[in-house]
Short mmCIF file of C-alpha atoms in Angstrom, two decimals:
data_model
loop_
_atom_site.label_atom_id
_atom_site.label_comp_id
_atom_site.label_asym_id
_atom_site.label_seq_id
_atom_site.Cartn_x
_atom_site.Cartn_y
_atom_site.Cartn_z
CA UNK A 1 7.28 138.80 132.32
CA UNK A 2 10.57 140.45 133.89
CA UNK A 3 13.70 139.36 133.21
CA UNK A 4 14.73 137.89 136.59
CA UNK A 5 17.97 137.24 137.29
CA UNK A 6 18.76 134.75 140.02
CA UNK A 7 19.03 136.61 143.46
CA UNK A 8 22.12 135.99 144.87
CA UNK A 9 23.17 132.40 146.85
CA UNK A 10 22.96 132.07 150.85
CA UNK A 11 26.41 131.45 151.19
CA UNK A 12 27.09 134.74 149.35
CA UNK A 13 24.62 136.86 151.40
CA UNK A 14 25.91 135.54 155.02
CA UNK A 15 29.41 136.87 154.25
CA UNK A 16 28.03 139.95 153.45
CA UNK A 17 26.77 140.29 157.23
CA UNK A 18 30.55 140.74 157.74
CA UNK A 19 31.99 141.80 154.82
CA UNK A 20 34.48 144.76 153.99
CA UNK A 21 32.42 148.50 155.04
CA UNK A 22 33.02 151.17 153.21
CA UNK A 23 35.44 153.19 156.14
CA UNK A 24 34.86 156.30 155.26
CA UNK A 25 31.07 156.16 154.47
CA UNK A 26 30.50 154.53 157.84
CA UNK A 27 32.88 157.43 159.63
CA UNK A 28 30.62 159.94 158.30
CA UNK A 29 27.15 158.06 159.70
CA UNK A 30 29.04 157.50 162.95
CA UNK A 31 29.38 161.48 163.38
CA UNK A 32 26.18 162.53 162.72
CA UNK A 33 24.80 159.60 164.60
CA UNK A 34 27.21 160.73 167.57
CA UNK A 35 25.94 164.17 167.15
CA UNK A 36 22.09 163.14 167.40
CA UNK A 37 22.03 160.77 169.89
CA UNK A 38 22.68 162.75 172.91
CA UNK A 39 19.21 165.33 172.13
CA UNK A 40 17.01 161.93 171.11
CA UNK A 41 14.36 161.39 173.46
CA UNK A 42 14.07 158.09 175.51
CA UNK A 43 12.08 155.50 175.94
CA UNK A 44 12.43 151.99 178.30
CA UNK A 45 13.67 149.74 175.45
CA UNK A 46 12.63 145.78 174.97
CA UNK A 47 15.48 143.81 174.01
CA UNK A 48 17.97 146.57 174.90
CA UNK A 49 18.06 149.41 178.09
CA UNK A 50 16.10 151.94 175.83
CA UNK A 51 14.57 152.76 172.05
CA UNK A 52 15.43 156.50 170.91
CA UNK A 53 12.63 157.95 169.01
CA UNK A 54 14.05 159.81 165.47
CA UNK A 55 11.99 161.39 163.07
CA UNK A 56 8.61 160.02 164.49
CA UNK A 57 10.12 156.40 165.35
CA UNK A 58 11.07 154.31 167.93
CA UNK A 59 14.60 152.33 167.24
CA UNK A 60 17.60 150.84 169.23
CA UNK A 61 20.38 153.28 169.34
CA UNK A 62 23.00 151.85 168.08
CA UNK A 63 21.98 149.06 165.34
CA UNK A 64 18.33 149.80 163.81
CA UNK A 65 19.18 153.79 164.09
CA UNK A 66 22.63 153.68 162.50
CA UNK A 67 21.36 151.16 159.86
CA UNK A 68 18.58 154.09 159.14
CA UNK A 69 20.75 157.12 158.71
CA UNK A 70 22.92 154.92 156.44
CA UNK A 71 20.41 153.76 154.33
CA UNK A 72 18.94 157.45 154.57
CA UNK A 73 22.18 159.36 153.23
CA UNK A 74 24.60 156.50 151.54
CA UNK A 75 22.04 153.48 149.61
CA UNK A 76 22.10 153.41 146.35
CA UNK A 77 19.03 151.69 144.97
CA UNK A 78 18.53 150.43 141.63
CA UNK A 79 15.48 150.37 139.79
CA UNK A 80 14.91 146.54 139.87
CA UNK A 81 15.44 146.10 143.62
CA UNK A 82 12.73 144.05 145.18
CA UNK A 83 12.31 144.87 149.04
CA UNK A 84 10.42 142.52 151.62
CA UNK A 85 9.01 145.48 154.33
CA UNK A 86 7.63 144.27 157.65
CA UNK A 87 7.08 145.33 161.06
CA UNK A 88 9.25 142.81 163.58
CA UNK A 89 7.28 139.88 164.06
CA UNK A 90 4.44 140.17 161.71
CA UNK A 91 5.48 136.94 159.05
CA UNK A 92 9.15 137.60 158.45
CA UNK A 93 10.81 134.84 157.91
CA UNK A 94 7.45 132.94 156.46
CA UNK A 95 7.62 135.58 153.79
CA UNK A 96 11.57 135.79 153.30
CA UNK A 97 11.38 131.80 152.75
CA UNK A 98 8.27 132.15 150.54
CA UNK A 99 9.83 134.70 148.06
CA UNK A 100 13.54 133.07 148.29
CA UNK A 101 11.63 130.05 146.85
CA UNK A 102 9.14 131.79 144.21
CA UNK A 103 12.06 133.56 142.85
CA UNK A 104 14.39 130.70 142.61
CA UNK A 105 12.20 128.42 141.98
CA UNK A 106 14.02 127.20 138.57
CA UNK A 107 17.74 127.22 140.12
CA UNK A 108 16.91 125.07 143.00
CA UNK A 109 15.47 121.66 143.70
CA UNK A 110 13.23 120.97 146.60
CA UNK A 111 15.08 117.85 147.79
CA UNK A 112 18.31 119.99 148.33
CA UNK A 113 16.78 123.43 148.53
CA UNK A 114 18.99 125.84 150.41
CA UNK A 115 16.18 126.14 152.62
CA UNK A 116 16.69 123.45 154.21
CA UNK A 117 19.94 124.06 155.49
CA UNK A 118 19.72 127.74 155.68
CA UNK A 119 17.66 129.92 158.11
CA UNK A 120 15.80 132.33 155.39
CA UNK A 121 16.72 135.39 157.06
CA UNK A 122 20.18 133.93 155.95
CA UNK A 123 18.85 133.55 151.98
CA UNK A 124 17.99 137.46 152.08
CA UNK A 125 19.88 140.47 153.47
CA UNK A 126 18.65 143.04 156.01
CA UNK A 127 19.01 146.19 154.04
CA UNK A 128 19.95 148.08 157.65
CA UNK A 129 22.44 145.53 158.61
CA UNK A 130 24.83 145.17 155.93
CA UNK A 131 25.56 148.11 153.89
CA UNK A 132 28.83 147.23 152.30
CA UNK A 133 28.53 144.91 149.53
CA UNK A 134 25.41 144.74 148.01
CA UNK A 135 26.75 146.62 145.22
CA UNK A 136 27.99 143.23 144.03
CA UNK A 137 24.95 141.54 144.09
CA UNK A 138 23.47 141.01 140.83
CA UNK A 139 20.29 142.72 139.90
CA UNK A 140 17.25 142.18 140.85
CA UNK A 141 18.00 142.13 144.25
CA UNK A 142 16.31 140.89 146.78
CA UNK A 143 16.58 142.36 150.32
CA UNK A 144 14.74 142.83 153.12
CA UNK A 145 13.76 145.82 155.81
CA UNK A 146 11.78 147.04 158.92
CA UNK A 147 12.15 150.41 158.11
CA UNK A 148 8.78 152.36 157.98
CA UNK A 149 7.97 153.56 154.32
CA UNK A 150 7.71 157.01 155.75
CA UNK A 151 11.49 157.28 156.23
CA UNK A 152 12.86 155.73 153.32
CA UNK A 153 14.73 158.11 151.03
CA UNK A 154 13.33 159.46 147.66
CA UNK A 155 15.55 157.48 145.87
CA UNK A 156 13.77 154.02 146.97
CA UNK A 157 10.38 155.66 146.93
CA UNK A 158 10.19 158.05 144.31
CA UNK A 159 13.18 158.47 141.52
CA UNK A 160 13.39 154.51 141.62
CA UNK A 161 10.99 151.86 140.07
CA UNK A 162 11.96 149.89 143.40
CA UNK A 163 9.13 147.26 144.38
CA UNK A 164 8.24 146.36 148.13
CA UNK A 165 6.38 143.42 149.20
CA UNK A 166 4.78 144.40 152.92
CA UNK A 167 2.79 142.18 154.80
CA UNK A 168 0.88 143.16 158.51
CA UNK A 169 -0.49 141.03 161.31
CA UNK A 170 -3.53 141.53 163.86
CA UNK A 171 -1.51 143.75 166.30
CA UNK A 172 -2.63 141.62 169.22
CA UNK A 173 -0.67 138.98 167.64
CA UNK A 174 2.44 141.08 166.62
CA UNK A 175 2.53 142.67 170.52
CA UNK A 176 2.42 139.23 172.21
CA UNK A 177 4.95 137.80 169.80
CA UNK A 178 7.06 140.57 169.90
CA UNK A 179 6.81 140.25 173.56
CA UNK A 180 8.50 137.03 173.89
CA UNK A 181 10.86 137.09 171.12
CA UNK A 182 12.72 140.19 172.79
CA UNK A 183 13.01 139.26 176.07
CA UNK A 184 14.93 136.15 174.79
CA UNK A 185 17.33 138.49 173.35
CA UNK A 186 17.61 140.42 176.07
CA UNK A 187 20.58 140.35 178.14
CA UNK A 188 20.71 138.66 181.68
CA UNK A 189 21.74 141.73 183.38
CA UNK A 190 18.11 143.45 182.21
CA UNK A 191 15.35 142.22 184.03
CA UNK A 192 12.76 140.84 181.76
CA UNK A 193 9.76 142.80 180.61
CA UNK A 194 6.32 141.65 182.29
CA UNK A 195 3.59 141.55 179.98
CA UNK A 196 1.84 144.56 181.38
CA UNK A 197 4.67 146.39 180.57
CA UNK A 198 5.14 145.35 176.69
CA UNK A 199 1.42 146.09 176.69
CA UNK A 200 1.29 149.77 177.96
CA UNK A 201 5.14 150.40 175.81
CA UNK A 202 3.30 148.69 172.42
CA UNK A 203 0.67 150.70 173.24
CA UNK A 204 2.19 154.01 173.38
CA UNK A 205 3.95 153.00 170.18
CA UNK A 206 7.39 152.66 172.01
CA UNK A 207 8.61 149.39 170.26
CA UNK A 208 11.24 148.79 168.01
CA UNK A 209 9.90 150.26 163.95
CA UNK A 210 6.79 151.77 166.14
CA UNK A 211 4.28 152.92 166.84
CA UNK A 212 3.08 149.90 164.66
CA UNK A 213 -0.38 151.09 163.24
CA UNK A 214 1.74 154.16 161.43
CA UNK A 215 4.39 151.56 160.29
CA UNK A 216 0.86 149.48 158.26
CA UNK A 217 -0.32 152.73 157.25
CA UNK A 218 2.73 153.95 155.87
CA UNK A 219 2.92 150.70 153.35
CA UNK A 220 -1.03 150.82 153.51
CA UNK A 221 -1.49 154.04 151.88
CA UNK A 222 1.40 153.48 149.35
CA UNK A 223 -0.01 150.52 147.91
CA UNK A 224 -3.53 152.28 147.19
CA UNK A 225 -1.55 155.39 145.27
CA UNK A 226 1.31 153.15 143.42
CA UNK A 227 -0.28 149.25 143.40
CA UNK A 228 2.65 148.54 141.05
CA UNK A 229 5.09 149.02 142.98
CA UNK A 230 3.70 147.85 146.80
CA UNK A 231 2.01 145.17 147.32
CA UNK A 232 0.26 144.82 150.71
CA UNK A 233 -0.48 141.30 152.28
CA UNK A 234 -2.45 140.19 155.27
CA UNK A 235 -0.60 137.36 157.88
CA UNK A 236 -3.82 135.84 157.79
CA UNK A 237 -4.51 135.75 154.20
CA UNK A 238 -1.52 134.18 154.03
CA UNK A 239 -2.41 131.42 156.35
CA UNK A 240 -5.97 131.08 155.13
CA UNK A 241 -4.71 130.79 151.62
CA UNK A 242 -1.34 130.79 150.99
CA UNK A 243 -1.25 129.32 147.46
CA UNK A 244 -3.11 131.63 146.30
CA UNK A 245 -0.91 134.72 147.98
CA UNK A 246 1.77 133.06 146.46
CA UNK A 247 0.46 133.05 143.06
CA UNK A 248 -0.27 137.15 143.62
CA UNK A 249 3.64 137.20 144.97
CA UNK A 250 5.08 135.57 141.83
CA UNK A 251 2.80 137.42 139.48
CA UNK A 252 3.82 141.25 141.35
CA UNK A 253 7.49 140.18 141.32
CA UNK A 254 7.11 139.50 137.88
CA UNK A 255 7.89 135.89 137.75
CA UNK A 256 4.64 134.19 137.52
CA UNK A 257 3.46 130.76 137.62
CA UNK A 258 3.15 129.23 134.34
CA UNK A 259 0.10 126.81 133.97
CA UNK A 260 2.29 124.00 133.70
CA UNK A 261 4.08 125.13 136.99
CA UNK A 262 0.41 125.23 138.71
CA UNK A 263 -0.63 121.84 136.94
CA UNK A 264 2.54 120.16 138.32
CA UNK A 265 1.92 121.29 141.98
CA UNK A 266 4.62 123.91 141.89
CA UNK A 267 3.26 126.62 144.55
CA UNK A 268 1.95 123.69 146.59
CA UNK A 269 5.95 122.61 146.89
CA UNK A 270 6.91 126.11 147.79
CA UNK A 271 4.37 126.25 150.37
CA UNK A 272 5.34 122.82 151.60
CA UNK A 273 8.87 123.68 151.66
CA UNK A 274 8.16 127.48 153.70
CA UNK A 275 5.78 125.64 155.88
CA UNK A 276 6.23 126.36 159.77
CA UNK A 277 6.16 122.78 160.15
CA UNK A 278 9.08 122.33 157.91
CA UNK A 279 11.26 125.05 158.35
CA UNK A 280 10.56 124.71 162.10
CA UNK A 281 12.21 120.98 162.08
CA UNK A 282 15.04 121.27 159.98
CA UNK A 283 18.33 120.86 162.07
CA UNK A 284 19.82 124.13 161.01
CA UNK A 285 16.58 126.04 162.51
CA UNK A 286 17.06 123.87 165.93
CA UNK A 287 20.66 124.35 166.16
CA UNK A 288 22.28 127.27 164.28
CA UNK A 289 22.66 131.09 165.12
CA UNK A 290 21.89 134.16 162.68
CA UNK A 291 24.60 136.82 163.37
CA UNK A 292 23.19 140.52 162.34
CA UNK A 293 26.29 142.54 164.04
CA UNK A 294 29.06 141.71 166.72
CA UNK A 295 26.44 142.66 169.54
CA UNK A 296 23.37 141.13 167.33
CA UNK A 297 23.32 137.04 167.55
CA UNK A 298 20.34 135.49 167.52
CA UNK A 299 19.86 131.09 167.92
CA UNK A 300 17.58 130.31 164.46
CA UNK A 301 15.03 128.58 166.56
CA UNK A 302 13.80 131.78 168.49
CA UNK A 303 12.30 132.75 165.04
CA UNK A 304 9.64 129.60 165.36
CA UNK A 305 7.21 129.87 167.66
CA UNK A 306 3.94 128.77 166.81
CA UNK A 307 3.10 130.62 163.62
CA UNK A 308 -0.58 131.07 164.26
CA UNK A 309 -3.66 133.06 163.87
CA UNK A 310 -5.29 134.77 167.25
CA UNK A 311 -2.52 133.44 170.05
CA UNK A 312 -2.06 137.05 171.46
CA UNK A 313 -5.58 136.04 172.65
CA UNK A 314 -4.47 133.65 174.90
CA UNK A 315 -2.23 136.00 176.96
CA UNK A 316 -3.83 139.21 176.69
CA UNK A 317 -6.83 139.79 179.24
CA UNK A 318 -10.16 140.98 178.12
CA UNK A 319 -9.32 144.85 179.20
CA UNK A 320 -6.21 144.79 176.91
CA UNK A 321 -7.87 142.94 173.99
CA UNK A 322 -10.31 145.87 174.33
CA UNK A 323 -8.17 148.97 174.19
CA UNK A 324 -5.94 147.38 171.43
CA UNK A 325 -8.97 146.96 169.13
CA UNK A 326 -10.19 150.63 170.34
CA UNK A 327 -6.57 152.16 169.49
CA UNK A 328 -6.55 149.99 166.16
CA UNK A 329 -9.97 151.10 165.09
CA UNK A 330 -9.06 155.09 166.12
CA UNK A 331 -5.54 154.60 163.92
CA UNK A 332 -7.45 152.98 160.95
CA UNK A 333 -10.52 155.34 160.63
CA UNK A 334 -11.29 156.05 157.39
CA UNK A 335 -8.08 154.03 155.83
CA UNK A 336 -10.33 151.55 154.25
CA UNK A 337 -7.34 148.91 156.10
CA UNK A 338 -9.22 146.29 158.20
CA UNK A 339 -6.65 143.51 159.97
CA UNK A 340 -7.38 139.99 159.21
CA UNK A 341 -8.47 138.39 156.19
#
């Protein structure tokens, strides 16, 4: 078993959101961002006017884009960093609560968990949005990203020992859920996005991290070459059998469940505590705000919404249904990835 340090407390990653940036660092993203952005090409965006596409993906041009090139030409990684990869909207903040808890399992109680007064995306820092002081954080740490694996630099994927946990979702699912978590974000003076348009964009692979199916297969096909170091998990699995995913999460992290810790109900508790019907009642997840940037503030409880298997189904028509699962099956061919569990 690792030695695993305690990741670092909620109240210490929050003020890292906002903490002191590294001026000249951040000057020299800012020119080369200023110097890219004019020649990037366009697409109508879902949350914001428009999504540039660079290097093969779709991102908002000021936020996810300059979080990229940062992480790109200024992260330093360390060898024991432990990264939770996902596409927006395929398990999140289920997964962020889930790992928070697995890892920290011996520091915290579940009576006054910081779960339950802190939203989880609150427990574990984006990697894109705050790249100032996470060179204080004690190792391992635990952070979190939506960048594709495709883009990340060398130093995360190959010269470091770095470990990423990366789950996916039926895409049906992620679109419609993606859908109408973004036009809640988006501002009054855009007209909201009909369905049919989300559709035909998610489609095309304009959406934020997109096109989605290269986003899987980018985690997808690292997990088959370096198992040790990704591990790939299904949204469904998850929900069909989440102690047992969380038994697979402890043991890849390196922390795993003791036989004592399974006797005693441990990974039930964790799954108890990370349950949508838990974290979806607490006060703080009805009440409180999650603030990613100055321009980026987003009310906790737009990140519950049902947290089921299949819903995209109940919005999508019969056409759609049918040329999602035809793109899905063309982008999978001969990946040995099938969605679902």
């Amino acid at each position: 078993m690792d030695s695993f340090l305690p990741s670092p407390d909620c109240d210490t990653i929050s003020k890292t959101y906002n903490g002191q940036i590294d001026s000249h660092l951040i000057q020299k993203t800012n020119e080369g961002y200023r110097e890219i952005l004019p020649n990037l090409p366009r697409g109508k965006g879902w949350m914001t006017e428009h999504l540039v596409q660079y290097q093969g993906v779709w991102l908002t041009p000021n936020f996810a884009l300059k979080g990229l090139m940062w992480v790109q030409d200024h992260f330093k990684p360390r060898s024991t960093d432990i990264f939770l990869a996902t596409f927006p909207k395929t398990g999140t903040t289920w997964l962020k609560a889930l790992t928070f808890a697995t890892v920290n399992r011996t520091r915290y109680g579940f009576a006054d968990h910081p779960l339950l007064t802190t939203v989880p995306h609150g427990c574990l820092p984006f990697l894109e949005a705050c790249p100032n002081d996470l060179d204080g954080f004690p190792s391992p740490r635990l952070l979190s990203t939506h960048i594709p694996y495709t883009l990340l630099p060398n130093s995360m994927t190959v010269n470091q020992s770095c470990r990423f946990v990366y789950i996916c979702r039926d895409p049906k699912d992620v679109l419609v859920s993606k859908w109408l978590f973004m036009n809640k974000l988006r501002p009054k003076e855009l007209a909201p996005i009909s369905l049919e348009e989300a559709f035909e964009l998610f489609c095309q692979g304009i959406s934020h991290y997109g096109p989605y199916w290269d986003h899987v297969l980018g985690y997808w096909k690292a997990s088959l070459e370096t198992p040790e170091k990704v591990l790939f998990l299904k949204y469904e699995e998850l929900k069909e059998e989440p102690s047992v995913v969380v038994k697979r999460l402890g043991e890849f992290l390196g922390h795993p469940f003791s036989l004592e810790e399974v006797s005693k109900g441990v990974v039930e508790e964790i799954v108890k505590l990370c349950s949508f019907e838990n974290l979806s009642n607490l006060e703080v997840n009805k009440s409180s705000v999650l603030k990613l940037s100055t321009q980026i503030i987003i009310d906790n409880r737009h990140f519950f919404r049902k947290g089921k298997v299949g819903d995209g189904k109940s919005y999508l028509t019969d056409e759609m249904i049918k040329r999602i699962n035809e793109i899905t099956s063309e982008k999978l061919l001969g990946s040995g990835l099938v969605f679902g569990s």
